[in-house]
């Protein structure tokens, strides 16, 4: 393929209608936020999947493996592996249950510690993402994002 003068510059640029797309820019921003969160989780041996399971269990200890899997959009077998890692890390333990009752998981003190550490890291990431915005602009960004984000 032969490129004429001036064409190579044009080929390297995204079409203006695409770069102006709010949806595509939200995806790009989400990927950057995800990268930063995953970096913050790595030293704790966690992934977003582990954080999700741990957070769900902290709020709803009555959730089963199947419930957790549905919320994460994965198979129950995959969720068993996720919970196993959380158990190995001391973040989750089997809760004592009466004979014949459904098995339960509970977040341990170590798990609550991890959640607190991750919450602090998320606050730092949020501050970085919102840096340079006024308090009103920050509130507007938060409200906008929450307006189409399902509440867990």
GROMACS .gro file of C-alpha atoms in nm:
model
  152
    1UNK     CA    1   0.000   0.000   0.000
    2UNK     CA    2   0.140   0.336  -0.101
    3UNK     CA    3   0.079   0.632   0.127
    4UNK     CA    4   0.074   0.978  -0.026
    5UNK     CA    5   0.210   1.286   0.147
    6UNK     CA    6  -0.020   1.396   0.427
    7UNK     CA    7  -0.212   1.065   0.434
    8UNK     CA    8  -0.002   0.908   0.708
    9UNK     CA    9  -0.091   1.186   0.950
   10UNK     CA   10  -0.457   1.149   0.863
   11UNK     CA   11  -0.442   0.769   0.909
   12UNK     CA   12  -0.298   0.808   1.261
   13UNK     CA   13  -0.585   1.026   1.377
   14UNK     CA   14  -0.916   0.894   1.504
   15UNK     CA   15  -1.217   1.024   1.317
   16UNK     CA   16  -1.346   1.327   1.512
   17UNK     CA   17  -1.692   1.173   1.560
   18UNK     CA   18  -1.533   0.878   1.741
   19UNK     CA   19  -1.304   1.077   1.970
   20UNK     CA   20  -1.599   1.299   2.062
   21UNK     CA   21  -1.810   0.997   2.163
   22UNK     CA   22  -1.908   1.016   2.529
   23UNK     CA   23  -1.959   0.639   2.541
   24UNK     CA   24  -1.611   0.563   2.405
   25UNK     CA   25  -1.451   0.816   2.638
   26UNK     CA   26  -1.633   0.659   2.933
   27UNK     CA   27  -1.496   0.319   2.832
   28UNK     CA   28  -1.144   0.460   2.812
   29UNK     CA   29  -1.183   0.630   3.150
   30UNK     CA   30  -1.321   0.308   3.299
   31UNK     CA   31  -1.026   0.109   3.172
   32UNK     CA   32  -0.785   0.360   3.324
   33UNK     CA   33  -0.970   0.349   3.655
   34UNK     CA   34  -0.969  -0.032   3.642
   35UNK     CA   35  -0.592  -0.035   3.576
   36UNK     CA   36  -0.531   0.189   3.876
   37UNK     CA   37  -0.757  -0.018   4.102
   38UNK     CA   38  -0.592  -0.343   3.994
   39UNK     CA   39  -0.251  -0.189   4.070
   40UNK     CA   40  -0.373  -0.096   4.419
   41UNK     CA   41  -0.516  -0.445   4.478
   42UNK     CA   42  -0.209  -0.638   4.359
   43UNK     CA   43   0.003  -0.590   4.674
   44UNK     CA   44  -0.284  -0.743   4.874
   45UNK     CA   45  -0.302  -1.044   4.643
   46UNK     CA   46  -0.651  -0.942   4.531
   47UNK     CA   47  -0.822  -0.890   4.199
   48UNK     CA   48  -1.144  -0.703   4.126
   49UNK     CA   49  -1.327  -1.037   4.143
   50UNK     CA   50  -1.191  -1.103   4.493
   51UNK     CA   51  -1.277  -0.751   4.602
   52UNK     CA   52  -1.631  -0.790   4.467
   53UNK     CA   53  -1.687  -1.117   4.651
   54UNK     CA   54  -1.540  -0.981   4.972
   55UNK     CA   55  -1.748  -0.663   4.949
   56UNK     CA   56  -2.070  -0.853   4.878
   57UNK     CA   57  -2.007  -1.088   5.172
   58UNK     CA   58  -1.932  -0.795   5.402
   59UNK     CA   59  -2.272  -0.648   5.321
   60UNK     CA   60  -2.467  -0.973   5.284
   61UNK     CA   61  -2.314  -1.271   5.469
   62UNK     CA   62  -2.618  -1.479   5.374
   63UNK     CA   63  -2.513  -1.495   5.006
   64UNK     CA   64  -2.437  -1.840   4.867
   65UNK     CA   65  -2.163  -1.926   4.620
   66UNK     CA   66  -2.428  -1.923   4.348
   67UNK     CA   67  -2.552  -1.578   4.457
   68UNK     CA   68  -2.198  -1.444   4.451
   69UNK     CA   69  -2.132  -1.601   4.112
   70UNK     CA   70  -2.447  -1.447   3.963
   71UNK     CA   71  -2.349  -1.103   4.091
   72UNK     CA   72  -2.003  -1.142   3.939
   73UNK     CA   73  -2.130  -1.290   3.614
   74UNK     CA   74  -1.921  -1.606   3.650
   75UNK     CA   75  -1.984  -1.974   3.717
   76UNK     CA   76  -2.030  -2.111   4.068
   77UNK     CA   77  -1.713  -2.319   4.015
   78UNK     CA   78  -1.514  -2.002   3.941
   79UNK     CA   79  -1.660  -1.839   4.250
   80UNK     CA   80  -1.549  -2.138   4.459
   81UNK     CA   81  -1.193  -2.075   4.341
   82UNK     CA   82  -1.227  -1.704   4.419
   83UNK     CA   83  -1.359  -1.772   4.770
   84UNK     CA   84  -1.090  -2.035   4.825
   85UNK     CA   85  -0.821  -1.771   4.766
   86UNK     CA   86  -0.999  -1.537   5.008
   87UNK     CA   87  -1.008  -1.820   5.264
   88UNK     CA   88  -0.637  -1.893   5.208
   89UNK     CA   89  -0.566  -1.523   5.267
   90UNK     CA   90  -0.762  -1.538   5.593
   91UNK     CA   91  -1.018  -1.285   5.465
   92UNK     CA   92  -1.318  -1.521   5.464
   93UNK     CA   93  -1.407  -1.822   5.676
   94UNK     CA   94  -1.687  -2.075   5.693
   95UNK     CA   95  -1.938  -1.955   5.949
   96UNK     CA   96  -2.064  -2.204   6.204
   97UNK     CA   97  -2.409  -2.328   6.104
   98UNK     CA   98  -2.660  -2.565   6.253
   99UNK     CA   99  -2.674  -2.916   6.113
  100UNK     CA  100  -2.887  -2.929   5.799
  101UNK     CA  101  -2.860  -2.555   5.736
  102UNK     CA  102  -2.703  -2.392   5.432
  103UNK     CA  103  -2.328  -2.330   5.458
  104UNK     CA  104  -2.238  -1.965   5.516
  105UNK     CA  105  -1.929  -1.758   5.470
  106UNK     CA  106  -1.824  -1.469   5.689
  107UNK     CA  107  -1.571  -1.193   5.648
  108UNK     CA  108  -1.298  -1.226   5.911
  109UNK     CA  109  -1.123  -0.942   6.093
  110UNK     CA  110  -0.843  -0.978   5.834
  111UNK     CA  111  -1.102  -0.943   5.557
  112UNK     CA  112  -1.237  -0.623   5.716
  113UNK     CA  113  -0.879  -0.495   5.742
  114UNK     CA  114  -0.830  -0.563   5.371
  115UNK     CA  115  -1.154  -0.382   5.288
  116UNK     CA  116  -1.039  -0.080   5.491
  117UNK     CA  117  -0.699  -0.077   5.317
  118UNK     CA  118  -0.860  -0.102   4.975
  119UNK     CA  119  -1.113   0.171   5.065
  120UNK     CA  120  -0.823   0.403   5.150
  121UNK     CA  121  -0.654   0.320   4.818
  122UNK     CA  122  -0.980   0.385   4.632
  123UNK     CA  123  -1.011   0.724   4.803
  124UNK     CA  124  -0.661   0.812   4.676
  125UNK     CA  125  -0.750   0.697   4.324
  126UNK     CA  126  -1.073   0.897   4.331
  127UNK     CA  127  -0.880   1.206   4.445
  128UNK     CA  128  -0.635   1.161   4.155
  129UNK     CA  129  -0.918   1.120   3.905
  130UNK     CA  130  -1.101   1.428   4.033
  131UNK     CA  131  -0.791   1.642   4.083
  132UNK     CA  132  -0.832   1.991   3.946
  133UNK     CA  133  -1.211   1.992   3.966
  134UNK     CA  134  -1.408   2.217   4.198
  135UNK     CA  135  -1.619   2.058   4.470
  136UNK     CA  136  -1.929   2.126   4.259
  137UNK     CA  137  -1.772   1.962   3.952
  138UNK     CA  138  -1.664   1.661   4.158
  139UNK     CA  139  -2.019   1.623   4.291
  140UNK     CA  140  -2.158   1.649   3.937
  141UNK     CA  141  -1.917   1.381   3.809
  142UNK     CA  142  -2.008   1.147   4.094
  143UNK     CA  143  -2.382   1.205   4.040
  144UNK     CA  144  -2.348   1.152   3.665
  145UNK     CA  145  -2.161   0.822   3.703
  146UNK     CA  146  -2.403   0.696   3.970
  147UNK     CA  147  -2.701   0.789   3.752
  148UNK     CA  148  -2.639   0.494   3.519
  149UNK     CA  149  -2.447   0.259   3.747
  150UNK     CA  150  -2.656  -0.021   3.900
  151UNK     CA  151  -2.655  -0.017   4.278
  152UNK     CA  152  -2.519  -0.346   4.417
   0.00000   0.00000   0.00000
